[in-house]
């Protein structure tokens, strides 16, 4: 590593699969399962045409929203006993099969992106975690020497996200540094 790359990790690749939920229980006697969404709304989860479980593609034959959960039926699991074998399974999507609006990203694909201070193009760190709070999300960014919690507020703190380069450009202000480890 050269003098200018001190502490800067290698660029990470965008994830091929993104976890979007977990089967938490069965529902009824016909093999339906209750899925808790992760990083997506129940409406988004219900809208995915194909889901992956243990690397195998499944296409739910029925989806409906119940509160903050999604009820789904997968072909081949046609009774409660069969559906019980799915408890705790993680559901994923293939990122290439999902179309989001311009400027929208799933939290999991932001993990590993390099963060730069926009104006002076100073390396800040790597997104280590996306924390969700009622007001907005925070990007936990681990730098070479410090850790920062950067509010995910477009045009105030987040200037741009370049998905191709896997870089995020931010406006840094005093007070974003944290002792969180």
PDB file of N, CA and C in Angstrom, residues 26-129:
ATOM      1  N   UNK A  26     -45.595 -20.566  10.783  1.00  0.00           N
ATOM      2  CA  UNK A  26     -46.590 -21.022   9.812  1.00  0.00           C
ATOM      3  C   UNK A  26     -47.848 -20.185  10.019  1.00  0.00           C
ATOM      4  N   UNK A  27     -48.770 -20.285   9.064  1.00  0.00           N
ATOM      5  CA  UNK A  27     -50.037 -19.558   9.193  1.00  0.00           C
ATOM      6  C   UNK A  27     -51.130 -20.441   8.607  1.00  0.00           C
ATOM      7  N   UNK A  28     -51.999 -20.920   9.440  1.00  0.00           N
ATOM      8  CA  UNK A  28     -53.097 -21.768   8.975  1.00  0.00           C
ATOM      9  C   UNK A  28     -52.642 -23.191   8.720  1.00  0.00           C
ATOM     10  N   UNK A  29     -53.523 -23.974   8.104  1.00  0.00           N
ATOM     11  CA  UNK A  29     -53.253 -25.398   7.900  1.00  0.00           C
ATOM     12  C   UNK A  29     -52.913 -25.745   6.456  1.00  0.00           C
ATOM     13  N   UNK A  30     -52.923 -24.765   5.571  1.00  0.00           N
ATOM     14  CA  UNK A  30     -52.696 -25.038   4.145  1.00  0.00           C
ATOM     15  C   UNK A  30     -51.257 -24.818   3.697  1.00  0.00           C
ATOM     16  N   UNK A  31     -50.321 -24.617   4.641  1.00  0.00           N
ATOM     17  CA  UNK A  31     -48.913 -24.504   4.280  1.00  0.00           C
ATOM     18  C   UNK A  31     -48.406 -23.089   4.107  1.00  0.00           C
ATOM     19  N   UNK A  32     -49.209 -22.091   4.457  1.00  0.00           N
ATOM     20  CA  UNK A  32     -48.737 -20.708   4.362  1.00  0.00           C
ATOM     21  C   UNK A  32     -47.703 -20.446   5.455  1.00  0.00           C
ATOM     22  N   UNK A  33     -46.811 -19.504   5.177  1.00  0.00           N
ATOM     23  CA  UNK A  33     -45.804 -19.112   6.154  1.00  0.00           C
ATOM     24  C   UNK A  33     -45.872 -17.608   6.384  1.00  0.00           C
ATOM     25  N   UNK A  34     -45.422 -17.195   7.564  1.00  0.00           N
ATOM     26  CA  UNK A  34     -45.385 -15.777   7.923  1.00  0.00           C
ATOM     27  C   UNK A  34     -43.930 -15.327   7.797  1.00  0.00           C
ATOM     28  N   UNK A  35     -43.718 -14.260   7.008  1.00  0.00           N
ATOM     29  CA  UNK A  35     -42.371 -13.771   6.731  1.00  0.00           C
ATOM     30  C   UNK A  35     -42.191 -12.374   7.309  1.00  0.00           C
ATOM     31  N   UNK A  36     -41.123 -12.209   8.079  1.00  0.00           N
ATOM     32  CA  UNK A  36     -40.773 -10.898   8.618  1.00  0.00           C
ATOM     33  C   UNK A  36     -39.827 -10.221   7.642  1.00  0.00           C
ATOM     34  N   UNK A  37     -40.217  -9.056   7.084  1.00  0.00           N
ATOM     35  CA  UNK A  37     -39.340  -8.359   6.124  1.00  0.00           C
ATOM     36  C   UNK A  37     -38.092  -7.784   6.793  1.00  0.00           C
ATOM     37  N   UNK A  38     -36.999  -7.816   6.068  1.00  0.00           N
ATOM     38  CA  UNK A  38     -35.745  -7.184   6.481  1.00  0.00           C
ATOM     39  C   UNK A  38     -35.372  -6.174   5.415  1.00  0.00           C
ATOM     40  N   UNK A  39     -35.125  -4.944   5.776  1.00  0.00           N
ATOM     41  CA  UNK A  39     -34.607  -3.929   4.869  1.00  0.00           C
ATOM     42  C   UNK A  39     -35.568  -3.564   3.737  1.00  0.00           C
ATOM     43  N   UNK A  40     -36.772  -4.117   3.737  1.00  0.00           N
ATOM     44  CA  UNK A  40     -37.778  -3.787   2.738  1.00  0.00           C
ATOM     45  C   UNK A  40     -39.121  -3.659   3.451  1.00  0.00           C
ATOM     46  N   UNK A  41     -40.049  -2.992   2.808  1.00  0.00           N
ATOM     47  CA  UNK A  41     -41.392  -2.885   3.369  1.00  0.00           C
ATOM     48  C   UNK A  41     -42.153  -4.177   3.072  1.00  0.00           C
ATOM     49  N   UNK A  42     -43.222  -4.443   3.804  1.00  0.00           N
ATOM     50  CA  UNK A  42     -44.038  -5.611   3.466  1.00  0.00           C
ATOM     51  C   UNK A  42     -44.543  -5.569   2.021  1.00  0.00           C
ATOM     52  N   UNK A  43     -44.885  -4.391   1.527  1.00  0.00           N
ATOM     53  CA  UNK A  43     -45.357  -4.262   0.147  1.00  0.00           C
ATOM     54  C   UNK A  43     -44.261  -4.634  -0.842  1.00  0.00           C
ATOM     55  N   UNK A  44     -43.038  -4.175  -0.597  1.00  0.00           N
ATOM     56  CA  UNK A  44     -41.932  -4.538  -1.480  1.00  0.00           C
ATOM     57  C   UNK A  44     -41.688  -6.041  -1.452  1.00  0.00           C
ATOM     58  N   UNK A  45     -41.672  -6.631  -0.252  1.00  0.00           N
ATOM     59  CA  UNK A  45     -41.431  -8.069  -0.128  1.00  0.00           C
ATOM     60  C   UNK A  45     -42.499  -8.862  -0.871  1.00  0.00           C
ATOM     61  N   UNK A  46     -43.747  -8.448  -0.728  1.00  0.00           N
ATOM     62  CA  UNK A  46     -44.840  -9.148  -1.410  1.00  0.00           C
ATOM     63  C   UNK A  46     -44.751  -8.988  -2.930  1.00  0.00           C
ATOM     64  N   UNK A  47     -44.064  -7.961  -3.386  1.00  0.00           N
ATOM     65  CA  UNK A  47     -43.966  -7.700  -4.824  1.00  0.00           C
ATOM     66  C   UNK A  47     -42.861  -8.441  -5.550  1.00  0.00           C
ATOM     67  N   UNK A  48     -41.912  -9.037  -4.832  1.00  0.00           N
ATOM     68  CA  UNK A  48     -40.832  -9.765  -5.494  1.00  0.00           C
ATOM     69  C   UNK A  48     -41.402 -11.037  -6.121  1.00  0.00           C
ATOM     70  N   UNK A  49     -41.146 -11.218  -7.408  1.00  0.00           N
ATOM     71  CA  UNK A  49     -41.668 -12.385  -8.114  1.00  0.00           C
ATOM     72  C   UNK A  49     -40.925 -13.664  -7.739  1.00  0.00           C
ATOM     73  N   UNK A  50     -39.620 -13.560  -7.588  1.00  0.00           N
ATOM     74  CA  UNK A  50     -38.804 -14.737  -7.260  1.00  0.00           C
ATOM     75  C   UNK A  50     -38.041 -14.479  -5.964  1.00  0.00           C
ATOM     76  N   UNK A  51     -38.031 -15.462  -5.105  1.00  0.00           N
ATOM     77  CA  UNK A  51     -37.272 -15.418  -3.866  1.00  0.00           C
ATOM     78  C   UNK A  51     -36.351 -16.626  -3.833  1.00  0.00           C
ATOM     79  N   UNK A  52     -35.266 -16.515  -3.088  1.00  0.00           N
ATOM     80  CA  UNK A  52     -34.286 -17.597  -2.999  1.00  0.00           C
ATOM     81  C   UNK A  52     -34.168 -18.038  -1.552  1.00  0.00           C
ATOM     82  N   UNK A  53     -34.167 -19.363  -1.369  1.00  0.00           N
ATOM     83  CA  UNK A  53     -34.018 -19.955  -0.062  1.00  0.00           C
ATOM     84  C   UNK A  53     -32.927 -21.019  -0.194  1.00  0.00           C
ATOM     85  N   UNK A  54     -31.836 -20.854   0.556  1.00  0.00           N
ATOM     86  CA  UNK A  54     -30.708 -21.787   0.470  1.00  0.00           C
ATOM     87  C   UNK A  54     -30.207 -21.932  -0.965  1.00  0.00           C
ATOM     88  N   UNK A  55     -30.228 -20.822  -1.729  1.00  0.00           N
ATOM     89  CA  UNK A  55     -29.716 -20.821  -3.094  1.00  0.00           C
ATOM     90  C   UNK A  55     -30.682 -21.336  -4.147  1.00  0.00           C
ATOM     91  N   UNK A  56     -31.855 -21.807  -3.749  1.00  0.00           N
ATOM     92  CA  UNK A  56     -32.844 -22.328  -4.695  1.00  0.00           C
ATOM     93  C   UNK A  56     -33.946 -21.293  -4.900  1.00  0.00           C
ATOM     94  N   UNK A  57     -34.332 -21.108  -6.159  1.00  0.00           N
ATOM     95  CA  UNK A  57     -35.362 -20.123  -6.481  1.00  0.00           C
ATOM     96  C   UNK A  57     -36.751 -20.690  -6.196  1.00  0.00           C
ATOM     97  N   UNK A  58     -37.598 -19.852  -5.594  1.00  0.00           N
ATOM     98  CA  UNK A  58     -38.996 -20.188  -5.350  1.00  0.00           C
ATOM     99  C   UNK A  58     -39.849 -19.015  -5.802  1.00  0.00           C
ATOM    100  N   UNK A  59     -40.997 -19.334  -6.364  1.00  0.00           N
ATOM    101  CA  UNK A  59     -41.955 -18.303  -6.748  1.00  0.00           C
ATOM    102  C   UNK A  59     -43.227 -18.515  -5.924  1.00  0.00           C
ATOM    103  N   UNK A  60     -43.471 -17.634  -4.963  1.00  0.00           N
ATOM    104  CA  UNK A  60     -44.672 -17.795  -4.135  1.00  0.00           C
ATOM    105  C   UNK A  60     -45.933 -17.781  -5.006  1.00  0.00           C
ATOM    106  N   UNK A  61     -46.876 -18.671  -4.696  1.00  0.00           N
ATOM    107  CA  UNK A  61     -48.133 -18.708  -5.443  1.00  0.00           C
ATOM    108  C   UNK A  61     -49.181 -17.795  -4.824  1.00  0.00           C
ATOM    109  N   UNK A  62     -48.954 -17.382  -3.595  1.00  0.00           N
ATOM    110  CA  UNK A  62     -49.882 -16.471  -2.927  1.00  0.00           C
ATOM    111  C   UNK A  62     -49.092 -15.594  -1.980  1.00  0.00           C
ATOM    112  N   UNK A  63     -49.430 -14.296  -1.970  1.00  0.00           N
ATOM    113  CA  UNK A  63     -48.783 -13.338  -1.062  1.00  0.00           C
ATOM    114  C   UNK A  63     -49.836 -12.362  -0.576  1.00  0.00           C
ATOM    115  N   UNK A  64     -49.812 -12.091   0.716  1.00  0.00           N
ATOM    116  CA  UNK A  64     -50.706 -11.068   1.244  1.00  0.00           C
ATOM    117  C   UNK A  64     -50.077 -10.468   2.503  1.00  0.00           C
ATOM    118  N   UNK A  65     -50.379  -9.220   2.701  1.00  0.00           N
ATOM    119  CA  UNK A  65     -49.786  -8.484   3.811  1.00  0.00           C
ATOM    120  C   UNK A  65     -50.713  -8.573   5.021  1.00  0.00           C
ATOM    121  N   UNK A  66     -50.118  -8.841   6.181  1.00  0.00           N
ATOM    122  CA  UNK A  66     -50.868  -8.874   7.434  1.00  0.00           C
ATOM    123  C   UNK A  66     -50.065  -8.068   8.449  1.00  0.00           C
ATOM    124  N   UNK A  67     -50.466  -6.817   8.658  1.00  0.00           N
ATOM    125  CA  UNK A  67     -49.723  -5.924   9.552  1.00  0.00           C
ATOM    126  C   UNK A  67     -48.348  -5.637   8.975  1.00  0.00           C
ATOM    127  N   UNK A  68     -47.302  -5.923   9.765  1.00  0.00           N
ATOM    128  CA  UNK A  68     -45.943  -5.693   9.279  1.00  0.00           C
ATOM    129  C   UNK A  68     -45.293  -6.990   8.783  1.00  0.00           C
ATOM    130  N   UNK A  69     -46.100  -8.017   8.575  1.00  0.00           N
ATOM    131  CA  UNK A  69     -45.619  -9.309   8.072  1.00  0.00           C
ATOM    132  C   UNK A  69     -46.220  -9.586   6.696  1.00  0.00           C
ATOM    133  N   UNK A  70     -45.649 -10.571   6.014  1.00  0.00           N
ATOM    134  CA  UNK A  70     -46.182 -11.011   4.726  1.00  0.00           C
ATOM    135  C   UNK A  70     -46.476 -12.496   4.827  1.00  0.00           C
ATOM    136  N   UNK A  71     -47.685 -12.861   4.459  1.00  0.00           N
ATOM    137  CA  UNK A  71     -48.063 -14.275   4.420  1.00  0.00           C
ATOM    138  C   UNK A  71     -47.811 -14.767   2.997  1.00  0.00           C
ATOM    139  N   UNK A  72     -47.130 -15.904   2.867  1.00  0.00           N
ATOM    140  CA  UNK A  72     -46.791 -16.454   1.553  1.00  0.00           C
ATOM    141  C   UNK A  72     -47.079 -17.944   1.517  1.00  0.00           C
ATOM    142  N   UNK A  73     -47.315 -18.416   0.300  1.00  0.00           N
ATOM    143  CA  UNK A  73     -47.450 -19.850   0.081  1.00  0.00           C
ATOM    144  C   UNK A  73     -46.468 -20.251  -1.012  1.00  0.00           C
ATOM    145  N   UNK A  74     -45.636 -21.255  -0.712  1.00  0.00           N
ATOM    146  CA  UNK A  74     -44.671 -21.763  -1.677  1.00  0.00           C
ATOM    147  C   UNK A  74     -45.150 -23.103  -2.209  1.00  0.00           C
ATOM    148  N   UNK A  75     -45.062 -23.316  -3.519  1.00  0.00           N
ATOM    149  CA  UNK A  75     -45.497 -24.602  -4.074  1.00  0.00           C
ATOM    150  C   UNK A  75     -44.676 -25.745  -3.485  1.00  0.00           C
ATOM    151  N   UNK A  76     -45.369 -26.839  -3.157  1.00  0.00           N
ATOM    152  CA  UNK A  76     -44.697 -28.005  -2.585  1.00  0.00           C
ATOM    153  C   UNK A  76     -44.818 -28.089  -1.074  1.00  0.00           C
ATOM    154  N   UNK A  77     -45.179 -27.000  -0.436  1.00  0.00           N
ATOM    155  CA  UNK A  77     -45.396 -26.989   1.009  1.00  0.00           C
ATOM    156  C   UNK A  77     -46.884 -26.730   1.214  1.00  0.00           C
ATOM    157  N   UNK A  78     -47.666 -27.802   1.149  1.00  0.00           N
ATOM    158  CA  UNK A  78     -49.118 -27.652   1.084  1.00  0.00           C
ATOM    159  C   UNK A  78     -49.864 -27.983   2.364  1.00  0.00           C
ATOM    160  N   UNK A  79     -49.140 -28.166   3.455  1.00  0.00           N
ATOM    161  CA  UNK A  79     -49.814 -28.346   4.740  1.00  0.00           C
ATOM    162  C   UNK A  79     -48.937 -27.758   5.841  1.00  0.00           C
ATOM    163  N   UNK A  80     -49.518 -27.631   7.007  1.00  0.00           N
ATOM    164  CA  UNK A  80     -48.815 -26.985   8.115  1.00  0.00           C
ATOM    165  C   UNK A  80     -47.555 -27.753   8.511  1.00  0.00           C
ATOM    166  N   UNK A  81     -47.603 -29.068   8.485  1.00  0.00           N
ATOM    167  CA  UNK A  81     -46.446 -29.866   8.868  1.00  0.00           C
ATOM    168  C   UNK A  81     -45.271 -29.605   7.926  1.00  0.00           C
ATOM    169  N   UNK A  82     -45.536 -29.556   6.636  1.00  0.00           N
ATOM    170  CA  UNK A  82     -44.481 -29.270   5.659  1.00  0.00           C
ATOM    171  C   UNK A  82     -43.954 -27.846   5.849  1.00  0.00           C
ATOM    172  N   UNK A  83     -44.855 -26.895   6.066  1.00  0.00           N
ATOM    173  CA  UNK A  83     -44.465 -25.490   6.219  1.00  0.00           C
ATOM    174  C   UNK A  83     -43.613 -25.275   7.467  1.00  0.00           C
ATOM    175  N   UNK A  84     -43.812 -26.103   8.501  1.00  0.00           N
ATOM    176  CA  UNK A  84     -43.014 -25.961   9.725  1.00  0.00           C
ATOM    177  C   UNK A  84     -41.525 -26.175   9.463  1.00  0.00           C
ATOM    178  N   UNK A  85     -41.185 -26.940   8.435  1.00  0.00           N
ATOM    179  CA  UNK A  85     -39.768 -27.173   8.113  1.00  0.00           C
ATOM    180  C   UNK A  85     -39.096 -25.915   7.571  1.00  0.00           C
ATOM    181  N   UNK A  86     -39.898 -24.925   7.196  1.00  0.00           N
ATOM    182  CA  UNK A  86     -39.346 -23.679   6.652  1.00  0.00           C
ATOM    183  C   UNK A  86     -39.048 -22.636   7.728  1.00  0.00           C
ATOM    184  N   UNK A  87     -39.498 -22.864   8.947  1.00  0.00           N
ATOM    185  CA  UNK A  87     -39.270 -21.887  10.024  1.00  0.00           C
ATOM    186  C   UNK A  87     -37.783 -21.561  10.137  1.00  0.00           C
ATOM    187  N   UNK A  88     -37.490 -20.303  10.305  1.00  0.00           N
ATOM    188  CA  UNK A  88     -36.158 -19.697  10.460  1.00  0.00           C
ATOM    189  C   UNK A  88     -35.373 -19.598   9.149  1.00  0.00           C
ATOM    190  N   UNK A  89     -35.939 -20.068   8.039  1.00  0.00           N
ATOM    191  CA  UNK A  89     -35.239 -19.945   6.751  1.00  0.00           C
ATOM    192  C   UNK A  89     -35.185 -18.472   6.347  1.00  0.00           C
ATOM    193  N   UNK A  90     -34.075 -18.101   5.730  1.00  0.00           N
ATOM    194  CA  UNK A  90     -33.855 -16.738   5.262  1.00  0.00           C
ATOM    195  C   UNK A  90     -34.235 -16.666   3.788  1.00  0.00           C
ATOM    196  N   UNK A  91     -34.971 -15.623   3.423  1.00  0.00           N
ATOM    197  CA  UNK A  91     -35.341 -15.396   2.032  1.00  0.00           C
ATOM    198  C   UNK A  91     -34.463 -14.296   1.455  1.00  0.00           C
ATOM    199  N   UNK A  92     -33.989 -14.519   0.244  1.00  0.00           N
ATOM    200  CA  UNK A  92     -33.137 -13.546  -0.442  1.00  0.00           C
ATOM    201  C   UNK A  92     -33.716 -13.233  -1.806  1.00  0.00           C
ATOM    202  N   UNK A  93     -33.221 -12.145  -2.371  1.00  0.00           N
ATOM    203  CA  UNK A  93     -33.541 -11.810  -3.760  1.00  0.00           C
ATOM    204  C   UNK A  93     -32.237 -11.720  -4.527  1.00  0.00           C
ATOM    205  N   UNK A  94     -32.315 -11.878  -5.809  1.00  0.00           N
ATOM    206  CA  UNK A  94     -31.158 -11.659  -6.668  1.00  0.00           C
ATOM    207  C   UNK A  94     -31.212 -10.181  -7.045  1.00  0.00           C
ATOM    208  N   UNK A  95     -30.193  -9.424  -6.678  1.00  0.00           N
ATOM    209  CA  UNK A  95     -30.219  -7.962  -6.877  1.00  0.00           C
ATOM    210  C   UNK A  95     -30.458  -7.593  -8.330  1.00  0.00           C
ATOM    211  N   UNK A  96     -29.938  -8.374  -9.258  1.00  0.00           N
ATOM    212  CA  UNK A  96     -30.097  -8.066 -10.684  1.00  0.00           C
ATOM    213  C   UNK A  96     -31.542  -8.206 -11.156  1.00  0.00           C
ATOM    214  N   UNK A  97     -32.386  -8.887 -10.394  1.00  0.00           N
ATOM    215  CA  UNK A  97     -33.786  -9.088 -10.781  1.00  0.00           C
ATOM    216  C   UNK A  97     -34.719  -8.019 -10.208  1.00  0.00           C
ATOM    217  N   UNK A  98     -34.170  -7.087  -9.435  1.00  0.00           N
ATOM    218  CA  UNK A  98     -34.992  -6.081  -8.763  1.00  0.00           C
ATOM    219  C   UNK A  98     -34.731  -4.711  -9.367  1.00  0.00           C
ATOM    220  N   UNK A  99     -35.801  -4.032  -9.733  1.00  0.00           N
ATOM    221  CA  UNK A  99     -35.696  -2.676 -10.262  1.00  0.00           C
ATOM    222  C   UNK A  99     -36.158  -1.687  -9.195  1.00  0.00           C
ATOM    223  N   UNK A 100     -35.257  -0.801  -8.800  1.00  0.00           N
ATOM    224  CA  UNK A 100     -35.594   0.262  -7.858  1.00  0.00           C
ATOM    225  C   UNK A 100     -35.589   1.589  -8.602  1.00  0.00           C
ATOM    226  N   UNK A 101     -36.227   2.583  -8.023  1.00  0.00           N
ATOM    227  CA  UNK A 101     -36.201   3.914  -8.618  1.00  0.00           C
ATOM    228  C   UNK A 101     -34.780   4.454  -8.583  1.00  0.00           C
ATOM    229  N   UNK A 102     -34.477   5.380  -9.475  1.00  0.00           N
ATOM    230  CA  UNK A 102     -33.154   5.992  -9.515  1.00  0.00           C
ATOM    231  C   UNK A 102     -32.850   6.619  -8.153  1.00  0.00           C
ATOM    232  N   UNK A 103     -31.671   6.309  -7.627  1.00  0.00           N
ATOM    233  CA  UNK A 103     -31.251   6.851  -6.341  1.00  0.00           C
ATOM    234  C   UNK A 103     -31.698   6.038  -5.147  1.00  0.00           C
ATOM    235  N   UNK A 104     -32.461   4.958  -5.363  1.00  0.00           N
ATOM    236  CA  UNK A 104     -32.879   4.091  -4.268  1.00  0.00           C
ATOM    237  C   UNK A 104     -31.942   2.891  -4.178  1.00  0.00           C
ATOM    238  N   UNK A 105     -31.638   2.484  -2.952  1.00  0.00           N
ATOM    239  CA  UNK A 105     -30.753   1.355  -2.715  1.00  0.00           C
ATOM    240  C   UNK A 105     -31.281   0.551  -1.546  1.00  0.00           C
ATOM    241  N   UNK A 106     -31.005  -0.734  -1.566  1.00  0.00           N
ATOM    242  CA  UNK A 106     -31.280  -1.575  -0.407  1.00  0.00           C
ATOM    243  C   UNK A 106     -30.110  -1.417   0.559  1.00  0.00           C
ATOM    244  N   UNK A 107     -30.391  -1.445   1.847  1.00  0.00           N
ATOM    245  CA  UNK A 107     -29.345  -1.236   2.847  1.00  0.00           C
ATOM    246  C   UNK A 107     -28.171  -2.192   2.654  1.00  0.00           C
ATOM    247  N   UNK A 108     -28.462  -3.442   2.359  1.00  0.00           N
ATOM    248  CA  UNK A 108     -27.402  -4.451   2.246  1.00  0.00           C
ATOM    249  C   UNK A 108     -26.410  -4.136   1.132  1.00  0.00           C
ATOM    250  N   UNK A 109     -26.852  -3.458   0.082  1.00  0.00           N
ATOM    251  CA  UNK A 109     -25.904  -3.156  -0.995  1.00  0.00           C
ATOM    252  C   UNK A 109     -25.040  -1.936  -0.683  1.00  0.00           C
ATOM    253  N   UNK A 110     -25.382  -1.191   0.352  1.00  0.00           N
ATOM    254  CA  UNK A 110     -24.553  -0.059   0.771  1.00  0.00           C
ATOM    255  C   UNK A 110     -23.385  -0.509   1.652  1.00  0.00           C
ATOM    256  N   UNK A 111     -23.549  -1.654   2.311  1.00  0.00           N
ATOM    257  CA  UNK A 111     -22.493  -2.188   3.167  1.00  0.00           C
ATOM    258  C   UNK A 111     -21.249  -2.440   2.309  1.00  0.00           C
ATOM    259  N   UNK A 112     -20.118  -1.944   2.776  1.00  0.00           N
ATOM    260  CA  UNK A 112     -18.865  -2.125   2.051  1.00  0.00           C
ATOM    261  C   UNK A 112     -18.535  -1.004   1.072  1.00  0.00           C
ATOM    262  N   UNK A 113     -19.463  -0.069   0.857  1.00  0.00           N
ATOM    263  CA  UNK A 113     -19.157   1.063  -0.027  1.00  0.00           C
ATOM    264  C   UNK A 113     -18.169   1.993   0.655  1.00  0.00           C
ATOM    265  N   UNK A 114     -17.284   2.565  -0.144  1.00  0.00           N
ATOM    266  CA  UNK A 114     -16.314   3.514   0.382  1.00  0.00           C
ATOM    267  C   UNK A 114     -16.950   4.902   0.446  1.00  0.00           C
ATOM    268  N   UNK A 115     -16.639   5.626   1.507  1.00  0.00           N
ATOM    269  CA  UNK A 115     -17.237   6.937   1.752  1.00  0.00           C
ATOM    270  C   UNK A 115     -16.150   8.004   1.640  1.00  0.00           C
ATOM    271  N   UNK A 116     -16.486   9.082   0.908  1.00  0.00           N
ATOM    272  CA  UNK A 116     -15.565  10.200   0.708  1.00  0.00           C
ATOM    273  C   UNK A 116     -16.262  11.498   1.074  1.00  0.00           C
ATOM    274  N   UNK A 117     -15.495  12.410   1.651  1.00  0.00           N
ATOM    275  CA  UNK A 117     -15.997  13.761   1.881  1.00  0.00           C
ATOM    276  C   UNK A 117     -16.061  14.430   0.522  1.00  0.00           C
ATOM    277  N   UNK A 118     -17.214  14.939   0.163  1.00  0.00           N
ATOM    278  CA  UNK A 118     -17.476  15.405  -1.194  1.00  0.00           C
ATOM    279  C   UNK A 118     -16.573  16.532  -1.660  1.00  0.00           C
ATOM    280  N   UNK A 119     -16.500  17.594  -0.916  1.00  0.00           N
ATOM    281  CA  UNK A 119     -15.815  18.797  -1.397  1.00  0.00           C
ATOM    282  C   UNK A 119     -14.321  18.592  -1.614  1.00  0.00           C
ATOM    283  N   UNK A 120     -13.661  17.923  -0.681  1.00  0.00           N
ATOM    284  CA  UNK A 120     -12.210  17.766  -0.801  1.00  0.00           C
ATOM    285  C   UNK A 120     -11.795  16.355  -1.208  1.00  0.00           C
ATOM    286  N   UNK A 121     -12.765  15.495  -1.456  1.00  0.00           N
ATOM    287  CA  UNK A 121     -12.541  14.103  -1.857  1.00  0.00           C
ATOM    288  C   UNK A 121     -11.574  13.395  -0.895  1.00  0.00           C
ATOM    289  N   UNK A 122     -11.815  13.611   0.399  1.00  0.00           N
ATOM    290  CA  UNK A 122     -11.021  12.956   1.445  1.00  0.00           C
ATOM    291  C   UNK A 122     -11.701  11.647   1.810  1.00  0.00           C
ATOM    292  N   UNK A 123     -10.900  10.584   1.875  1.00  0.00           N
ATOM    293  CA  UNK A 123     -11.417   9.262   2.252  1.00  0.00           C
ATOM    294  C   UNK A 123     -11.869   9.298   3.704  1.00  0.00           C
ATOM    295  N   UNK A 124     -13.099   8.862   3.973  1.00  0.00           N
ATOM    296  CA  UNK A 124     -13.656   8.846   5.323  1.00  0.00           C
ATOM    297  C   UNK A 124     -13.630   7.433   5.896  1.00  0.00           C
ATOM    298  N   UNK A 125     -14.053   6.451   5.103  1.00  0.00           N
ATOM    299  CA  UNK A 125     -14.096   5.078   5.590  1.00  0.00           C
ATOM    300  C   UNK A 125     -15.005   4.208   4.744  1.00  0.00           C
ATOM    301  N   UNK A 126     -15.442   3.114   5.344  1.00  0.00           N
ATOM    302  CA  UNK A 126     -16.289   2.130   4.660  1.00  0.00           C
ATOM    303  C   UNK A 126     -17.587   1.970   5.442  1.00  0.00           C
ATOM    304  N   UNK A 127     -18.712   1.890   4.735  1.00  0.00           N
ATOM    305  CA  UNK A 127     -19.993   1.654   5.408  1.00  0.00           C
ATOM    306  C   UNK A 127     -19.960   0.252   6.007  1.00  0.00           C
ATOM    307  N   UNK A 128     -20.088   0.219   7.321  1.00  0.00           N
ATOM    308  CA  UNK A 128     -20.007  -1.035   8.057  1.00  0.00           C
ATOM    309  C   UNK A 128     -21.397  -1.578   8.393  1.00  0.00           C
ATOM    310  N   UNK A 129     -22.355  -0.642   8.570  1.00  0.00           N
ATOM    311  CA  UNK A 129     -23.695  -1.038   8.988  1.00  0.00           C
ATOM    312  C   UNK A 129     -24.655   0.095   8.666  1.00  0.00           C
TER     313      UNK A 129
END
